[in-house]
PDB file of C-alpha atoms in Angstrom:
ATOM      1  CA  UNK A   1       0.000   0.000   0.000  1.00 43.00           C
ATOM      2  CA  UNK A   2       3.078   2.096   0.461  1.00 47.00           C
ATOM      3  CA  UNK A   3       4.223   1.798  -2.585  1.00 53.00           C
ATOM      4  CA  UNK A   4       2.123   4.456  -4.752  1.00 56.00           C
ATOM      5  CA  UNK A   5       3.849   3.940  -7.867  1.00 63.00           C
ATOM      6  CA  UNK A   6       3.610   0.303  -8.144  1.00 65.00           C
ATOM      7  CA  UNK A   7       5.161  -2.338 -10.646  1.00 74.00           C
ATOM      8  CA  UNK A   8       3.716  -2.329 -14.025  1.00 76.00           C
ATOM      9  CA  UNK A   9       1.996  -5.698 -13.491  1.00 73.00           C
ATOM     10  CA  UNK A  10       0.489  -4.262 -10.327  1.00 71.00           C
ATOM     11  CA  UNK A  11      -1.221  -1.451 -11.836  1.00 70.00           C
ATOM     12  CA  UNK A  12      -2.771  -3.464 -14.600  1.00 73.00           C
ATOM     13  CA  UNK A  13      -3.845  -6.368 -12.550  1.00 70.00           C
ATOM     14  CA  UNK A  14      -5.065  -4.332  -9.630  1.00 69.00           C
ATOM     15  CA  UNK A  15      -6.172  -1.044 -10.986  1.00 71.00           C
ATOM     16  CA  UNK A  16      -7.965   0.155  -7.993  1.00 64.00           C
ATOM     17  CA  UNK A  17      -4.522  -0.060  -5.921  1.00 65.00           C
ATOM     18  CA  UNK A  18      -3.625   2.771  -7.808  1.00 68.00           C
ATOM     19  CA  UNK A  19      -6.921   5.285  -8.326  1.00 63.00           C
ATOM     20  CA  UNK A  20      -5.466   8.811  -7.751  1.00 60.00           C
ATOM     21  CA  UNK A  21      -3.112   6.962  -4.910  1.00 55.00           C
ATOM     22  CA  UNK A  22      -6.324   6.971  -2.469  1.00 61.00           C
ATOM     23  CA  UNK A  23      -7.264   3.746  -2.344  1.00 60.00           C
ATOM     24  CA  UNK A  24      -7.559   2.406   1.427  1.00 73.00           C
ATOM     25  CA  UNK A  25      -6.758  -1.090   2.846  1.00 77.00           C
ATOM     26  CA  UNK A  26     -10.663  -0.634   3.475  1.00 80.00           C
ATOM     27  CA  UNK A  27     -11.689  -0.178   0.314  1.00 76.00           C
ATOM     28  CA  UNK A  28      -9.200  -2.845  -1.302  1.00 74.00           C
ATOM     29  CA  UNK A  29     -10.922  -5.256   1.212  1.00 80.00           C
ATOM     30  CA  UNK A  30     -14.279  -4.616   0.422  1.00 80.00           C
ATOM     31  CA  UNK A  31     -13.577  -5.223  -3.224  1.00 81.00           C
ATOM     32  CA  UNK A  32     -12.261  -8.373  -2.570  1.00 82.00           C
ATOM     33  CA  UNK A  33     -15.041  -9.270  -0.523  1.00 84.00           C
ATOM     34  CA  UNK A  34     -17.402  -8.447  -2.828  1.00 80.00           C
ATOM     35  CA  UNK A  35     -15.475 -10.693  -5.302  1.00 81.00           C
ATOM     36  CA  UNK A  36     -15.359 -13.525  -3.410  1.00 85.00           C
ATOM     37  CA  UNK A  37     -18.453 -13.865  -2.756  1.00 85.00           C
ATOM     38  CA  UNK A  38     -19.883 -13.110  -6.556  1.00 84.00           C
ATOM     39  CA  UNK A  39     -17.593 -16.206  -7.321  1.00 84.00           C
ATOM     40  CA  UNK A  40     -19.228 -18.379  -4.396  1.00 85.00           C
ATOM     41  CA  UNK A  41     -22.187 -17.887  -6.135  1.00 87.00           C
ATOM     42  CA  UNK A  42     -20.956 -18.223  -9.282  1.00 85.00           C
ATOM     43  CA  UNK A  43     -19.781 -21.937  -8.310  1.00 82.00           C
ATOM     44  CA  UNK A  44     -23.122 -22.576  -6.170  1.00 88.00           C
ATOM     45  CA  UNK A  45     -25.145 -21.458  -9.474  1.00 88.00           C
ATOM     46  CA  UNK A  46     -23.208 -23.594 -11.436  1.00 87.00           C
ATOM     47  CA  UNK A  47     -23.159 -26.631  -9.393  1.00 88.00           C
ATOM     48  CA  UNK A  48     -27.038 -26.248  -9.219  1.00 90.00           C
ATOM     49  CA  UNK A  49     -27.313 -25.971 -12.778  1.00 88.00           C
ATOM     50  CA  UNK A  50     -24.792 -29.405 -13.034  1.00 90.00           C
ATOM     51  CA  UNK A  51     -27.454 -30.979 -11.303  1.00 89.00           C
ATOM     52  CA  UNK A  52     -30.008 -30.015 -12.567  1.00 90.00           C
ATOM     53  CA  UNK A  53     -29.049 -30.811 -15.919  1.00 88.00           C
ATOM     54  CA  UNK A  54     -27.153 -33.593 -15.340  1.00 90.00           C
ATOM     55  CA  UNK A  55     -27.791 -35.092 -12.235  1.00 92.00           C
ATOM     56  CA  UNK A  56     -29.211 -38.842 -13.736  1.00 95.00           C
ATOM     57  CA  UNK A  57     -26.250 -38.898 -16.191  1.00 95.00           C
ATOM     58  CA  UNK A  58     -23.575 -38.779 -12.710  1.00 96.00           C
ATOM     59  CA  UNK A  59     -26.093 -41.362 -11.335  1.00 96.00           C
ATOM     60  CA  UNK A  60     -26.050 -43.423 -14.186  1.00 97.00           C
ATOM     61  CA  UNK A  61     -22.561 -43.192 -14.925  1.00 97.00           C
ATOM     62  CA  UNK A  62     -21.184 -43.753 -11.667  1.00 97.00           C
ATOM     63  CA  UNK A  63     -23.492 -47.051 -11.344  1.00 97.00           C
ATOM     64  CA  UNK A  64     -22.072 -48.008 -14.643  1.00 98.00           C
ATOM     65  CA  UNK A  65     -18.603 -47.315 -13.822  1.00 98.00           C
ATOM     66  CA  UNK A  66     -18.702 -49.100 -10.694  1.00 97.00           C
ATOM     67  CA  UNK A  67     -20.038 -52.388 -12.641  1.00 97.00           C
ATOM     68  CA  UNK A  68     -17.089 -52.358 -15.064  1.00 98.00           C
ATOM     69  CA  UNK A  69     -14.773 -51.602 -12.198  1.00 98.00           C
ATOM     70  CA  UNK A  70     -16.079 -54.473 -10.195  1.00 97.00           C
ATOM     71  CA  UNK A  71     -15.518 -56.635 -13.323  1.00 97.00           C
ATOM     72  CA  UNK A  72     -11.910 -55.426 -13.603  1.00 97.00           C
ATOM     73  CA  UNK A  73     -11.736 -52.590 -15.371  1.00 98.00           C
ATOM     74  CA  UNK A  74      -8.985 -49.775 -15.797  1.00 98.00           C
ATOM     75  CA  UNK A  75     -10.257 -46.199 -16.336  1.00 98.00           C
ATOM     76  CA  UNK A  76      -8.199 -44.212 -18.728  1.00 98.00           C
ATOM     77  CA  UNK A  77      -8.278 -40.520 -18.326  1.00 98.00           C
ATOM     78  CA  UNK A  78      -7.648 -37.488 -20.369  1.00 98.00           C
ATOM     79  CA  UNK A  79      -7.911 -33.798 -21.135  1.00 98.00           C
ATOM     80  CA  UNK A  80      -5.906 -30.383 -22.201  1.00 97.00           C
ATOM     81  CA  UNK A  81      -4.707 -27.641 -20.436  1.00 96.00           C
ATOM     82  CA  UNK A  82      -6.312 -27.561 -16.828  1.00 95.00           C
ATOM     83  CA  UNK A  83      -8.452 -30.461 -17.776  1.00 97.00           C
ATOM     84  CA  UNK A  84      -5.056 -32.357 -18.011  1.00 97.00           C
ATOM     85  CA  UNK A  85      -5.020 -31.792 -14.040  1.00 97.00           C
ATOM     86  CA  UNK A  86      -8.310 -32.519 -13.878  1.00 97.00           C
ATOM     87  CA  UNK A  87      -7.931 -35.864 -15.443  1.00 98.00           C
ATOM     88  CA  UNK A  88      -5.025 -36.596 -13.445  1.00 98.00           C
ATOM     89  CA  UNK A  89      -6.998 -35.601  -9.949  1.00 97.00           C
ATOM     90  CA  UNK A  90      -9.418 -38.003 -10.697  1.00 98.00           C
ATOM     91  CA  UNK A  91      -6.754 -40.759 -11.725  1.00 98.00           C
ATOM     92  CA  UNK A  92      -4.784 -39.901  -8.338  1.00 97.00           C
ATOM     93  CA  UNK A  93      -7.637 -40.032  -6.067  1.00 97.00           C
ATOM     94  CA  UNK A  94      -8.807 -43.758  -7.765  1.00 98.00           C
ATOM     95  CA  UNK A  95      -5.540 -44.873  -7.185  1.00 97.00           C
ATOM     96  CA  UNK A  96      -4.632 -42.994  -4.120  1.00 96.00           C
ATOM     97  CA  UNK A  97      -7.828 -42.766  -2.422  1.00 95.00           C
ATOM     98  CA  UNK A  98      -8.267 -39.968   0.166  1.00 90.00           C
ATOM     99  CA  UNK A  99     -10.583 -42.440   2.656  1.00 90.00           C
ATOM    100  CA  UNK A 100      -9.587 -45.305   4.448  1.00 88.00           C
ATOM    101  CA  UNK A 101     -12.873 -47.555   3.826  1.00 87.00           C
ATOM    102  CA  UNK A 102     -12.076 -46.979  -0.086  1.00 93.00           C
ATOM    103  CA  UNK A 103     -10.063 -49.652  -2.121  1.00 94.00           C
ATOM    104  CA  UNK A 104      -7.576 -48.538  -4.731  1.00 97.00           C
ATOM    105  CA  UNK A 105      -8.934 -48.655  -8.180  1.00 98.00           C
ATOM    106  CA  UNK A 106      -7.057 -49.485 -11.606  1.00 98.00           C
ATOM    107  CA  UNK A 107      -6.716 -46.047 -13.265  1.00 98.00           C
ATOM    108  CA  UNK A 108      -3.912 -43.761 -16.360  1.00 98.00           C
ATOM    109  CA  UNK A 109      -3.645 -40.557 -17.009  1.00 98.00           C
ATOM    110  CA  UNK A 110      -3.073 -40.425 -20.495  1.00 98.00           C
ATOM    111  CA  UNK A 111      -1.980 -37.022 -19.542  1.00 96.00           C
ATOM    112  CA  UNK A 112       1.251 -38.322 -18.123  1.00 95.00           C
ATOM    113  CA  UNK A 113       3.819 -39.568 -20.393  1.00 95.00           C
ATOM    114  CA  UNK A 114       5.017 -36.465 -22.002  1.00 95.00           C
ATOM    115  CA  UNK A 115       7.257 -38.680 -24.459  1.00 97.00           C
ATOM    116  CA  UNK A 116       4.297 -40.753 -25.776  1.00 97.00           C
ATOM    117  CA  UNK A 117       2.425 -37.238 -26.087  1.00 97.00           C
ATOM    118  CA  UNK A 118       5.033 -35.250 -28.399  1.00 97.00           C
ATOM    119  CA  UNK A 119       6.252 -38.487 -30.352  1.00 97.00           C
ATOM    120  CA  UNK A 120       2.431 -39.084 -31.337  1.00 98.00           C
ATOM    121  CA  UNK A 121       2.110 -35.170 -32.062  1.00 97.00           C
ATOM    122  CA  UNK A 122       5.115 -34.854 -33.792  1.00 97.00           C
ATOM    123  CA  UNK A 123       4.811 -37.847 -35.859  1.00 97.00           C
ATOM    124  CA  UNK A 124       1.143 -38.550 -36.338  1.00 96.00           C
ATOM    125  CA  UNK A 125      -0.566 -35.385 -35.380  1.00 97.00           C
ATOM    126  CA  UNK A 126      -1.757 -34.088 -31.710  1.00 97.00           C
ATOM    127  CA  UNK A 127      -5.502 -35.090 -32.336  1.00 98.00           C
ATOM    128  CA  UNK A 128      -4.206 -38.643 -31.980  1.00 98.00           C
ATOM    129  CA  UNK A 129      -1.897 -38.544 -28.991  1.00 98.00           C
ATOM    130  CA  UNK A 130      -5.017 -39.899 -26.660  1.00 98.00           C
ATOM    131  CA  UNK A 131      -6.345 -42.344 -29.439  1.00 98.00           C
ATOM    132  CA  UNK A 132      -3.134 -43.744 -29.544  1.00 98.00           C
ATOM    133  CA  UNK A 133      -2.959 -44.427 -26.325  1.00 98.00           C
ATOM    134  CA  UNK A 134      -6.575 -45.849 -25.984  1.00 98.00           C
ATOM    135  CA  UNK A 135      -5.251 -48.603 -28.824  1.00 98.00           C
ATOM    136  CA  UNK A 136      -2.671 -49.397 -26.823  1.00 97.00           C
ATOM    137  CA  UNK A 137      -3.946 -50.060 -23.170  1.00 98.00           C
ATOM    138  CA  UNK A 138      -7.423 -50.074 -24.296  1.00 98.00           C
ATOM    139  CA  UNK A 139      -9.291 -53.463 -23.302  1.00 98.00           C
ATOM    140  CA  UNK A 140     -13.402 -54.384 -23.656  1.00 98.00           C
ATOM    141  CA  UNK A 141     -14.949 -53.419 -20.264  1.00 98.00           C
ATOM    142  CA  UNK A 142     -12.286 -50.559 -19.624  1.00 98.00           C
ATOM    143  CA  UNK A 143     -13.827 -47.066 -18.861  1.00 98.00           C
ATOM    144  CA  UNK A 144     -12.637 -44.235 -20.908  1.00 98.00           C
ATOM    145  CA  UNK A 145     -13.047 -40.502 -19.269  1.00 98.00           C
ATOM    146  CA  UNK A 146     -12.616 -37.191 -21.809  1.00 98.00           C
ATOM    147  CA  UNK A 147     -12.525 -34.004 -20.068  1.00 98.00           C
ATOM    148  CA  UNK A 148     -13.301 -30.756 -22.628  1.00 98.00           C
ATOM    149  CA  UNK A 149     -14.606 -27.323 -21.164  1.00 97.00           C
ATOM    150  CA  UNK A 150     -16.214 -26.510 -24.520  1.00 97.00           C
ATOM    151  CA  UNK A 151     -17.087 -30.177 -25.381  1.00 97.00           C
ATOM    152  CA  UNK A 152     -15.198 -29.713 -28.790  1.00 98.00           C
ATOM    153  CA  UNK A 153     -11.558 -30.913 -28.053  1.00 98.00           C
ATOM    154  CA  UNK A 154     -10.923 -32.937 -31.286  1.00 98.00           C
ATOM    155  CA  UNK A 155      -7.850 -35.243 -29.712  1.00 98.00           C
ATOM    156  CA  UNK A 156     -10.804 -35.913 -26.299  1.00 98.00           C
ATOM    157  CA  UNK A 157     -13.279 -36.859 -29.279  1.00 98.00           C
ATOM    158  CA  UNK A 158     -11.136 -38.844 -31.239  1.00 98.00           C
ATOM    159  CA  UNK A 159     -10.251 -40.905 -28.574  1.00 98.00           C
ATOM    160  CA  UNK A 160     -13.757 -41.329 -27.456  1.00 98.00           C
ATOM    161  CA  UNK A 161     -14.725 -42.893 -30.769  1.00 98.00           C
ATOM    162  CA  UNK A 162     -11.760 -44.766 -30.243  1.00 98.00           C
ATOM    163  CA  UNK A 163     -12.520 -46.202 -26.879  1.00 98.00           C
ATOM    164  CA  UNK A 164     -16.314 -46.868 -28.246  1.00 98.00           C
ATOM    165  CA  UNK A 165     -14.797 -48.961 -31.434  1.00 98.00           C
ATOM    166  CA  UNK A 166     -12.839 -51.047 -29.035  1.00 98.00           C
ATOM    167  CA  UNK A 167     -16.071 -51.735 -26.497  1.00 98.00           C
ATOM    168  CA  UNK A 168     -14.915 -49.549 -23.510  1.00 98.00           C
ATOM    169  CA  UNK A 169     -17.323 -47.400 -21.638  1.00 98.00           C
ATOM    170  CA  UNK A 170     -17.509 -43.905 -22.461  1.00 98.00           C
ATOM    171  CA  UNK A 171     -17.646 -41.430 -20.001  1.00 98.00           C
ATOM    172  CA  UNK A 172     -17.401 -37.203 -21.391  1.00 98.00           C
ATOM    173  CA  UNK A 173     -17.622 -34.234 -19.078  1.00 98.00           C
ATOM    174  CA  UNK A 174     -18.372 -30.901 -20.858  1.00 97.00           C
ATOM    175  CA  UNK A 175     -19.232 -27.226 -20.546  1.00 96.00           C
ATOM    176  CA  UNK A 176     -20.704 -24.526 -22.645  1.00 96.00           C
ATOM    177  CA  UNK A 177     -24.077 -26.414 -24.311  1.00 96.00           C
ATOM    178  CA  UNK A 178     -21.910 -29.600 -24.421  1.00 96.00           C
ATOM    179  CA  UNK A 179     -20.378 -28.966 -28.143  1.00 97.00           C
ATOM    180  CA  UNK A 180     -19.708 -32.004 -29.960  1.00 98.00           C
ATOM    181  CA  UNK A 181     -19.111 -34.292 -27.497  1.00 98.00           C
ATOM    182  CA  UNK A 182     -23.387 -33.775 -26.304  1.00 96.00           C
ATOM    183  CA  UNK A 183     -24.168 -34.919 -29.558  1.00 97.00           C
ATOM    184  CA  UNK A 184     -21.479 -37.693 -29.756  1.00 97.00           C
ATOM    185  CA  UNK A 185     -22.815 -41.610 -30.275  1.00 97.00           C
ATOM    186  CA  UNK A 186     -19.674 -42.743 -28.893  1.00 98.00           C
ATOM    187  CA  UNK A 187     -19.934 -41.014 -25.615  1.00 98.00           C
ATOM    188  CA  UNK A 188     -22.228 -43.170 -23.538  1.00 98.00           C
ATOM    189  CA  UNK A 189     -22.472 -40.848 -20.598  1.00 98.00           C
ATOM    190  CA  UNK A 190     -21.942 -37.208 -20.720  1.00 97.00           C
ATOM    191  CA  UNK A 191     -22.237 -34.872 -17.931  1.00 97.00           C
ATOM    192  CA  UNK A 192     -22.675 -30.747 -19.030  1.00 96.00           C
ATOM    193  CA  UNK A 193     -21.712 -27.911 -16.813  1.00 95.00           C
ATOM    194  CA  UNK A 194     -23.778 -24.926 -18.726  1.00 95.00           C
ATOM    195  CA  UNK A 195     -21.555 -22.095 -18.615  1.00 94.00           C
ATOM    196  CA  UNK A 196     -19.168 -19.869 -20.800  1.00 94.00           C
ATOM    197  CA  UNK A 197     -16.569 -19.122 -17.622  1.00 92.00           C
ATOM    198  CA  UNK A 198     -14.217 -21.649 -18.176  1.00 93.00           C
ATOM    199  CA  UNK A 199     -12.767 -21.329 -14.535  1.00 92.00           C
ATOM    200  CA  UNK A 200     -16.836 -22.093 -13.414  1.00 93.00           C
ATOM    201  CA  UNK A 201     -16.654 -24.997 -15.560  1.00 94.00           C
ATOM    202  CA  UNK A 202     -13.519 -26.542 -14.359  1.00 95.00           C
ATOM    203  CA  UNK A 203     -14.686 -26.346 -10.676  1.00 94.00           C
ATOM    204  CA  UNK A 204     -17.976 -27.832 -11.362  1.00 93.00           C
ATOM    205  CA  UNK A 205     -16.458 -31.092 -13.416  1.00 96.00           C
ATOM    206  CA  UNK A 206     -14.307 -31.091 -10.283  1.00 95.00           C
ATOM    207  CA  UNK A 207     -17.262 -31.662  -8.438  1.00 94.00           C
ATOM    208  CA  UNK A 208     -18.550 -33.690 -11.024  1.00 96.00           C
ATOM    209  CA  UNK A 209     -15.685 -36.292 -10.904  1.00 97.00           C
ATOM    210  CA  UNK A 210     -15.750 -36.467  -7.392  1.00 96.00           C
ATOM    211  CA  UNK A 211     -19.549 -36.958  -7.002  1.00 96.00           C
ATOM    212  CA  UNK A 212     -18.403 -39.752  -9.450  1.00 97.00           C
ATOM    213  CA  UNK A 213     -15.669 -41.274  -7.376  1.00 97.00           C
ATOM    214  CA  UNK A 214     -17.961 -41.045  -4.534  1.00 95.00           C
ATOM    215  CA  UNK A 215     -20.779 -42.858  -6.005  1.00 95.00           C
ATOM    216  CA  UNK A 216     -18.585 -45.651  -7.981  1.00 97.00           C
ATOM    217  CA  UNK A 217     -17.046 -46.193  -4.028  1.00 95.00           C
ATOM    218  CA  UNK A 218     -20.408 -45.802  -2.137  1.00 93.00           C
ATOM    219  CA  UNK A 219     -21.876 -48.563  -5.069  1.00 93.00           C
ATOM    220  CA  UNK A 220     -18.806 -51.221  -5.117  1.00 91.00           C
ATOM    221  CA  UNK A 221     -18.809 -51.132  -0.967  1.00 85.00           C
ATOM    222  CA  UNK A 222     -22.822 -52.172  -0.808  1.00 75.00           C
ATOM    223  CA  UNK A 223     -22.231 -54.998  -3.044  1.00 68.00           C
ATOM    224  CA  UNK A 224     -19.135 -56.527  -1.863  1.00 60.00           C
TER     225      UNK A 224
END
């Protein structure tokens, strides 16, 4: 606050630090608080609206999932950008799972090996590097996950079709009206966050996944 100058990055990324030199620690905190709480009820909204729209497809989805896991099945997991870390939460917390009562579960990132990614991109073309890995550990029964904010990703869809030619469950989690991937015959489940914030989106297929995880656990544990 002392500083009334400020670094360049400062004064465009917090603009009201810098108003005539008179902003207050007051006033900076009020702003914040406002903000905060316009994105709590940005994510509330949104996880409403998840429901809402989707709510039978994370129901359906996680009983499904939980039958193919129960008959042995590895879930393969993918995504780009911050749906890359999305898809390798969920594959963490399947194999590393956060409650004691919950059994490990067979689970890839296809996210991961950044040396099958760029030797697929660079030789074949990046909207293969996921299909190419879905041929390769890609079994009947298996469950294949695609993670796309707008529901368009070509590589997510490609491998989706992929997974569906070789008889593996298909499982898509979207955003926006659910692009492509809604309207996709090889997706066998797909679960929509309706938004256009992407950072809205990612939270609430966080929440998604995990409902997921939750139910697939809560299902396997009543019937063992």
């Amino acid at each position: 606050m002392h500083n009334t100058e400020g670094s360049e990055y400062d004064r465009l990324f917090y603009p009201f630090l810098f108003e005539g030199g008179k902003a207050s620690i007051e006033d900076v905190l009020a702003q914040v608080r406002h903000s905060t709480l316009e994105k709590c009820r940005e994510v509330i909204a949104l996880r409403r609206a998840t429901l809402e729209h989707s709510g039978k497809q994370i129901v359906a989805a996680g009983e499904a999932m939980a039958r193919a896991f129960a008959n042995g099945a590895t879930l393969l997991a993918f995504g780009n950008g911050g749906s890359t870390t999305d898809a390798q939460d969920l594959v963490t917390e399947l194999i590393n799972p956060p409650y004691s009562g919950w059994s490990s579960l067979p689970a890839i990132a296809l996210t991961n090996d950044i040396a099958v990614v760029t030797a697929v991109g660079n030789d074949v073309g990046f909207d293969n590097i996921y299909a190419r890995q879905v041929i390769a550990f890609g079994r009947p029964g298996d469950i294949s996950l695609g993670i796309s904010t707008s529901g368009n990703s070509t590589n997510v869809l490609v491998a989706l079709e992929q997974a569906k030619k070789q008889d593996l469950l298909t499982v898509g989690l979207t955003g926006y009206d659910g692009g492509k991937m809604m309207r996709s015959a090889a997706v066998d489940f797909c679960i929509n966050s309706p938004s256009d914030h992407i950072p809205r989106i990612q939270e609430a297929q966080a929440t998604a996944y995990h409902a997921l995880i939750e139910a697939i656990h809560s299902l396997m544990t009543s019937t063992s």
